[in-house]
Coordinates of C-alpha atoms and ligand atoms in Angstrom, one line a residue:
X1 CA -8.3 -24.9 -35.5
X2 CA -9.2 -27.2 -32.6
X3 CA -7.7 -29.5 -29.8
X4 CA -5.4 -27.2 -28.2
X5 CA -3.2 -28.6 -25.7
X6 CA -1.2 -27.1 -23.4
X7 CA 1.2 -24.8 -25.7
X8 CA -0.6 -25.1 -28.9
X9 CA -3.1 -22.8 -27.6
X10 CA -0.9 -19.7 -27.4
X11 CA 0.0 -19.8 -31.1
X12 CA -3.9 -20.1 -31.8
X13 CA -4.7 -17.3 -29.8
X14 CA -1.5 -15.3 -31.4
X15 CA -2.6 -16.3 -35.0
X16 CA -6.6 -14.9 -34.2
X17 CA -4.9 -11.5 -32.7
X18 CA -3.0 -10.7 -35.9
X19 CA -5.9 -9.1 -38.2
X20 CA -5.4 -6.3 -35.7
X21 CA -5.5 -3.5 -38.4
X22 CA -3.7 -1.5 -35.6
X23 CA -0.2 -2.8 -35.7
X24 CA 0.4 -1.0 -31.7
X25 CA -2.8 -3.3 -31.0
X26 CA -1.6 -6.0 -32.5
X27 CA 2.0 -5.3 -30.9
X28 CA 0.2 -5.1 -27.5
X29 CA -2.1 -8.0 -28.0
X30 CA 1.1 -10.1 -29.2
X31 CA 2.7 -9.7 -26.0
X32 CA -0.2 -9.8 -23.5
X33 CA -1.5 -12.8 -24.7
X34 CA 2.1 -14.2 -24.6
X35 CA 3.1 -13.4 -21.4
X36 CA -0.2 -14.2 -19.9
X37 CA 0.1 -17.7 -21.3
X38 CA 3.4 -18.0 -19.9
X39 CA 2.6 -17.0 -16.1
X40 CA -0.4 -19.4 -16.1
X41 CA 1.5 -22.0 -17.3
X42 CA 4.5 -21.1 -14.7
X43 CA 1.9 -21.0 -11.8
X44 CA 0.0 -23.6 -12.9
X45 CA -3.4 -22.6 -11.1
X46 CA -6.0 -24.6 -9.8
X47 CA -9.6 -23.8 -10.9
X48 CA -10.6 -22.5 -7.5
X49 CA -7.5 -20.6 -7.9
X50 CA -8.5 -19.1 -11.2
X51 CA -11.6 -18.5 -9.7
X52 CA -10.2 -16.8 -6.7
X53 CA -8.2 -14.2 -9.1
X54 CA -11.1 -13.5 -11.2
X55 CA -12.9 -12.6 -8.0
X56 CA -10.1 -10.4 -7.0
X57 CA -10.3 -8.0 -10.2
X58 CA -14.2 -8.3 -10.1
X59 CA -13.4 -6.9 -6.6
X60 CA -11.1 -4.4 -7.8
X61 CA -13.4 -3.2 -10.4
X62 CA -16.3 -2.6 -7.5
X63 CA -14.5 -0.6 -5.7
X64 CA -13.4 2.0 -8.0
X65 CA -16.1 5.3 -8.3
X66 CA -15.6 9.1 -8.8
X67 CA -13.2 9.0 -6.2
X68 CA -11.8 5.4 -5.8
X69 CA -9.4 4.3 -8.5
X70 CA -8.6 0.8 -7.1
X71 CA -6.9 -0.6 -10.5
X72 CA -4.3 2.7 -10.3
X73 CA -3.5 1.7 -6.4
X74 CA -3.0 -1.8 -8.0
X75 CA -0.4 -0.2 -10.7
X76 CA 1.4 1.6 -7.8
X77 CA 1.5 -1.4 -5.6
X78 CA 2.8 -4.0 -8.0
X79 CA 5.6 -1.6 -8.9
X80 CA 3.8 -1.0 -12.3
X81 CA 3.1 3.1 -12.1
X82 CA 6.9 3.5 -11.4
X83 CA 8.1 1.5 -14.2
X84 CA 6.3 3.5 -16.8
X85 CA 7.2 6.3 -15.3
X86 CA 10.7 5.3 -15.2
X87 CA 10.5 3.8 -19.2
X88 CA 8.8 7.1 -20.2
X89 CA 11.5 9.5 -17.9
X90 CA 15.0 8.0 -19.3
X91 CA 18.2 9.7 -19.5
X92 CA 16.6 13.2 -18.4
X93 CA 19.8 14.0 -15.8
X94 CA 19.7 17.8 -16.1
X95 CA 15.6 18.1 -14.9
X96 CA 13.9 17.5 -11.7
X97 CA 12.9 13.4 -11.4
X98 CA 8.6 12.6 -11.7
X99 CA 7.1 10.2 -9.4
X100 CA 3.4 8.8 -9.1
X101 CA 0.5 11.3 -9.1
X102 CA -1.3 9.4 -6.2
X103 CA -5.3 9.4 -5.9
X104 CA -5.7 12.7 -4.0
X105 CA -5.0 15.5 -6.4
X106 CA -7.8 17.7 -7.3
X107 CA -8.7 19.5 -10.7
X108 CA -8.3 23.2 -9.8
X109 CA -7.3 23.8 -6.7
X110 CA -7.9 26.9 -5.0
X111 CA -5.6 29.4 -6.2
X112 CA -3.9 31.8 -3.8
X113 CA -0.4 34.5 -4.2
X114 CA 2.4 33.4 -3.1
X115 CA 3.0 33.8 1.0
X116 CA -0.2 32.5 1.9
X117 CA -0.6 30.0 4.6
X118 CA -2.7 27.1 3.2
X119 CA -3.5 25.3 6.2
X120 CA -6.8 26.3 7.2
X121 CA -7.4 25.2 10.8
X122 CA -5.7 22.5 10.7
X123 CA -2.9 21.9 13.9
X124 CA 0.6 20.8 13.2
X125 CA 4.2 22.2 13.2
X126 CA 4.1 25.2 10.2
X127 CA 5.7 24.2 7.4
X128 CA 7.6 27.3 5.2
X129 CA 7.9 25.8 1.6
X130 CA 9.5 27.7 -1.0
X131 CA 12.0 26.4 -4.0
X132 CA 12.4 27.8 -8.1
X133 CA 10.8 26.7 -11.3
X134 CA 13.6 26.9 -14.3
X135 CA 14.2 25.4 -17.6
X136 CA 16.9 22.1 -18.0
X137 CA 19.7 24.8 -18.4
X138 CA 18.7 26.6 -15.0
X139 CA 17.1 29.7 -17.1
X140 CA 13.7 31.0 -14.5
X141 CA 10.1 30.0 -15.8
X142 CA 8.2 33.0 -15.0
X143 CA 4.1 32.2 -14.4
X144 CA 4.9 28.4 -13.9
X145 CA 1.7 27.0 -12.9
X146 CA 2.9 25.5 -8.8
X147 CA -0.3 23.0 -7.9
X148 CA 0.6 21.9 -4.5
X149 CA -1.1 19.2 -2.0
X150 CA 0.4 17.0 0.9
X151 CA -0.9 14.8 4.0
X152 CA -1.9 16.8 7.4
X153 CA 0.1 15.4 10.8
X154 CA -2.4 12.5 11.3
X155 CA -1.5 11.8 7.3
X156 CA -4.8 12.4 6.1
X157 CA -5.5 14.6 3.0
X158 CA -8.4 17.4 2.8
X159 CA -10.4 14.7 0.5
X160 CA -10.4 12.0 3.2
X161 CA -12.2 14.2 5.6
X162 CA -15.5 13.2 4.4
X163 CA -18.4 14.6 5.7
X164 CA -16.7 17.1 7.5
X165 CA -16.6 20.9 6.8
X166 CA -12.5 20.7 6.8
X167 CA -13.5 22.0 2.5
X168 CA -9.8 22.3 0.6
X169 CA -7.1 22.8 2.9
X170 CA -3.2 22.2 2.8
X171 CA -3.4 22.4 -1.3
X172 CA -2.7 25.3 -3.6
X173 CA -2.2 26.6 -7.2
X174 CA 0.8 29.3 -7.3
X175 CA 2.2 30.9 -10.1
X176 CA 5.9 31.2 -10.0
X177 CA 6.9 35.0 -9.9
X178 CA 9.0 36.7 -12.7
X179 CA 12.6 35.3 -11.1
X180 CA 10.5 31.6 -11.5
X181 CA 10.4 31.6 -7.2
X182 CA 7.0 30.7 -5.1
X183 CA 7.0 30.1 -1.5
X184 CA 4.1 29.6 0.8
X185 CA 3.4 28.6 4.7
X186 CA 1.7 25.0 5.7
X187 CA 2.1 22.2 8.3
X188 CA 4.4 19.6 8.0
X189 CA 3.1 16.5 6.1
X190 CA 3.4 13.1 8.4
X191 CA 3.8 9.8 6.5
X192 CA 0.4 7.6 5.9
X193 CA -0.6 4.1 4.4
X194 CA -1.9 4.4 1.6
X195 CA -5.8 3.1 1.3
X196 CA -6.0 -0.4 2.2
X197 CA -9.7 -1.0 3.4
X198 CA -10.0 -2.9 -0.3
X199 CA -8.7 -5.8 -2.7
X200 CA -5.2 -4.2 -2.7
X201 CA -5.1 -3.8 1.0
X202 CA -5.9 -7.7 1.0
X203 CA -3.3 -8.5 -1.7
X204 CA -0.4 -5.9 0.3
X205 CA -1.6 -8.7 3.9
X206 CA -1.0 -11.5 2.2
X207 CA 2.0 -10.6 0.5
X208 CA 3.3 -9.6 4.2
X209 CA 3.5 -5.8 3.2
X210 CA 2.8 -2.8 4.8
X211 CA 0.7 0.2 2.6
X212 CA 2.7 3.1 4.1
X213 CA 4.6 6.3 2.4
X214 CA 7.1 8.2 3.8
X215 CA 6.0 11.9 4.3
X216 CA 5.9 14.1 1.3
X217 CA 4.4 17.3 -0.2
X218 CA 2.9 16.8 -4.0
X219 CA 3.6 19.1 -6.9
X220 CA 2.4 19.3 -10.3
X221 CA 4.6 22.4 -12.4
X222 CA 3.4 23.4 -15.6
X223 CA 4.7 25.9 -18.2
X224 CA 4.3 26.0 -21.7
X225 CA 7.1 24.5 -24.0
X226 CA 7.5 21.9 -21.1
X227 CA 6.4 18.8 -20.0
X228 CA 4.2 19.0 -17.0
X229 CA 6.0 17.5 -13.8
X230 CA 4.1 15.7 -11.4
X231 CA 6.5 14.7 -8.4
X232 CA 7.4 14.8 -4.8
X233 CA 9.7 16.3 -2.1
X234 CA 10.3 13.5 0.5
X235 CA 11.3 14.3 4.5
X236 CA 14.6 13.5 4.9
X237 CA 14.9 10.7 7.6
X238 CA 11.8 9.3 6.9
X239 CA 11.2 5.5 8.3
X240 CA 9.6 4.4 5.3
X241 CA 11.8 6.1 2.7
X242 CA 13.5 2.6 1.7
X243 CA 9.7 0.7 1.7
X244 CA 7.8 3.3 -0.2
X245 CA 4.4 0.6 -0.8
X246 CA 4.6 2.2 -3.8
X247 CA 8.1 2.0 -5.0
X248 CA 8.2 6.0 -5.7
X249 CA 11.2 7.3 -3.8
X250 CA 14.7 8.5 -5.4
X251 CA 17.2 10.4 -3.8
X252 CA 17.1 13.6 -5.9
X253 CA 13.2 14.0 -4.2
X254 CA 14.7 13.8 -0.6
X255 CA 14.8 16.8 1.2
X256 CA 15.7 18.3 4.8
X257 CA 12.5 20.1 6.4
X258 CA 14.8 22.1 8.6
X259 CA 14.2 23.1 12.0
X260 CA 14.2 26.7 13.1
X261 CA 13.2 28.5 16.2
X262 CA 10.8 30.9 16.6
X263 CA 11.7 34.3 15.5
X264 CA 11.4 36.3 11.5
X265 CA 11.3 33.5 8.7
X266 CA 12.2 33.8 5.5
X267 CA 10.0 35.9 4.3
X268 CA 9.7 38.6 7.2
X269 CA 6.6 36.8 8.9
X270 CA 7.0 36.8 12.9
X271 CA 7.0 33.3 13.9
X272 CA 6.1 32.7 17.6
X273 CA 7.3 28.9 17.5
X274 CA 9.3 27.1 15.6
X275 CA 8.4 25.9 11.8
X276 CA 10.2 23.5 9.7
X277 CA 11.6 25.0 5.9
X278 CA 11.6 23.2 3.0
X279 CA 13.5 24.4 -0.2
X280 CA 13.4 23.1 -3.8
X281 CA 14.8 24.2 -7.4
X282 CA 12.6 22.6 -10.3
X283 CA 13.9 22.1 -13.4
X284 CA 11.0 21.2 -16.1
X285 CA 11.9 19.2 -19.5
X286 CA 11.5 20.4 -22.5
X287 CA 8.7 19.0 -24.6
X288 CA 10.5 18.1 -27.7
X289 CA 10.0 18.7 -31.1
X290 CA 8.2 15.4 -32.3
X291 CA 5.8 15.8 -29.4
X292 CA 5.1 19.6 -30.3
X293 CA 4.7 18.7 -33.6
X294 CA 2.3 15.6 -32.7
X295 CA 0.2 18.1 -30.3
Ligands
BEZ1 C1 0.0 9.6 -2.7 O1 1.1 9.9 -2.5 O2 -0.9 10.5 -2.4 C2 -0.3 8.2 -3.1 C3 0.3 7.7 -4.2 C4 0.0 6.4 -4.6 C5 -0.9 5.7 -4.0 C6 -1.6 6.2 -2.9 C7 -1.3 7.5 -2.4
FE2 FE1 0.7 11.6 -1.1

């Protein structure tokens, strides 16, 4: 095979991908290799432009490390995180909606009962948090793992304090009690842009878009027989709810931090000024029988 032109080629390169013994590779392949073909040939790019893209994954690649995953922030920027989230989350109505994981959750965090203000030193408004963890029919999970992690008020996690002695603060692993509740104290989260100091900072510019999220707090709820959920609670009222930079909002994730005044909280602590409460009732998804089986 020679002397490709134009649209030869693609039915070339299709014919060389199908001795994938895989047939999922060769599925994949298939379709990469024929919708890549079909978006160069829509945009029609010049060499320098070619050369310009190439540059920009090269980029891309450079600045990932240990704690830099640029090609994810890519995914969640170009709408590509949600969408498998969304194709691999279908028709679940009666359990508690996932949204992107996000670059700053760390493998086991500090663990502390349930009650304790997770804060450290850091200022802001205090932040009561408490909610359920049940099954899809509304039956309590007992010993749910609750990991926990959100934004301070300058929207800065723990991890972006480099070089500081800030160490873990406003994350948490809880373990739901035997009626599936948690609760514990913080600050209120404040919305942030997500990083942009690299390639996809560059890309969001010149596509004319900001990088911010609305406030949120992060949780990850494990329990066994159930798939883990990694999700969200937004703050209600949020300027940036409808331009999320990385598309991961939905209504059933928006939340009132409500205001109260200073007096006895919840759960019988003397406040001296006023906190914000958020409350939320997870509902985990079963893991279903041809996964448990596959496991
Ligand atoms: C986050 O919410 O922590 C996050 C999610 C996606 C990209 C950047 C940050
Ligand atoms: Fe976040």
């Amino acid at each position: 095979m020679r002397n490709f032109d134009q649209n030869s080629i693609t039915q070339a390169v299709l014919e060389r991908v199908a001795g994938a013994s895989d047939p999922r590779v060769r599925q994949i392949s298939e379709a990469l290799v024929r919708h890549l073909h079909d978006f160069i040939r829509e945009v029609r790019p010049t060499q320098a432009e070619w050369e310009k893209g190439i540059a920009f994954l090269t980029d891309t690649g450079h600045m990932c490390s240990d704690t830099r995953q640029e090609f994810i922030l890519l995914s969640d920027t170009l709408g590509v995180s949600m969408l498998v989230d969304a194709i691999n989350h279908d028709h679940q109505t009666a359990v508690t909606e996932s949204t992107v994981l996000g670059p700053f959750y760390v493998e086991g965090p500090p663990e502390v009962a349930c009650g304790t203000d997770i804060s450290g030193d850091l200022a802001g408004e205090p932040m009561y948090v408490s909610g359920t963890v049940a099954t899809a029919d509304g039956t309590p999970l007992a010993n749910a793992i609750v990991d926990v992690w959100h934004s301070d008020e300058d929207g800065y996690y723990d991890v972006q304090h480099t070089g500081e002695e800030a160490g873990l603060v406003a994350r948490a692993r809880l373990r739901s009690d035997d009626q599936g509740r948690f609760h514990f104290w913080s600050i209120r989260p404040a919305a942030y842009p997500i990083p942009h100091d690299g390639p996809v900072g560059k890309m969001l510019e010149a596509q004319g878009r900001h990088p911010w999220r609305p406030a949120h707090v992060h949780f990850m709820i494990a329990a066994p027989g159930h798939e883990k959920l990694v999700t969200h609670v937004f703050v209600a009222g949020d300027r940036y709810l409808d331009s999320d930079a990385v598309f991961g909002v939905k209504d059933s994730l928006i939340r009132d931090f409500t205001a109260h005044p200073a007096g006895t909280a919840p759960d019988g602590r003397a406040m001296d000024r006023p906190y914000c409460a958020l409350t939320y009732d997870f509902r985990l998804n079963p893991v279903s029988e041809a996964a448990s089986q596959a496991a």
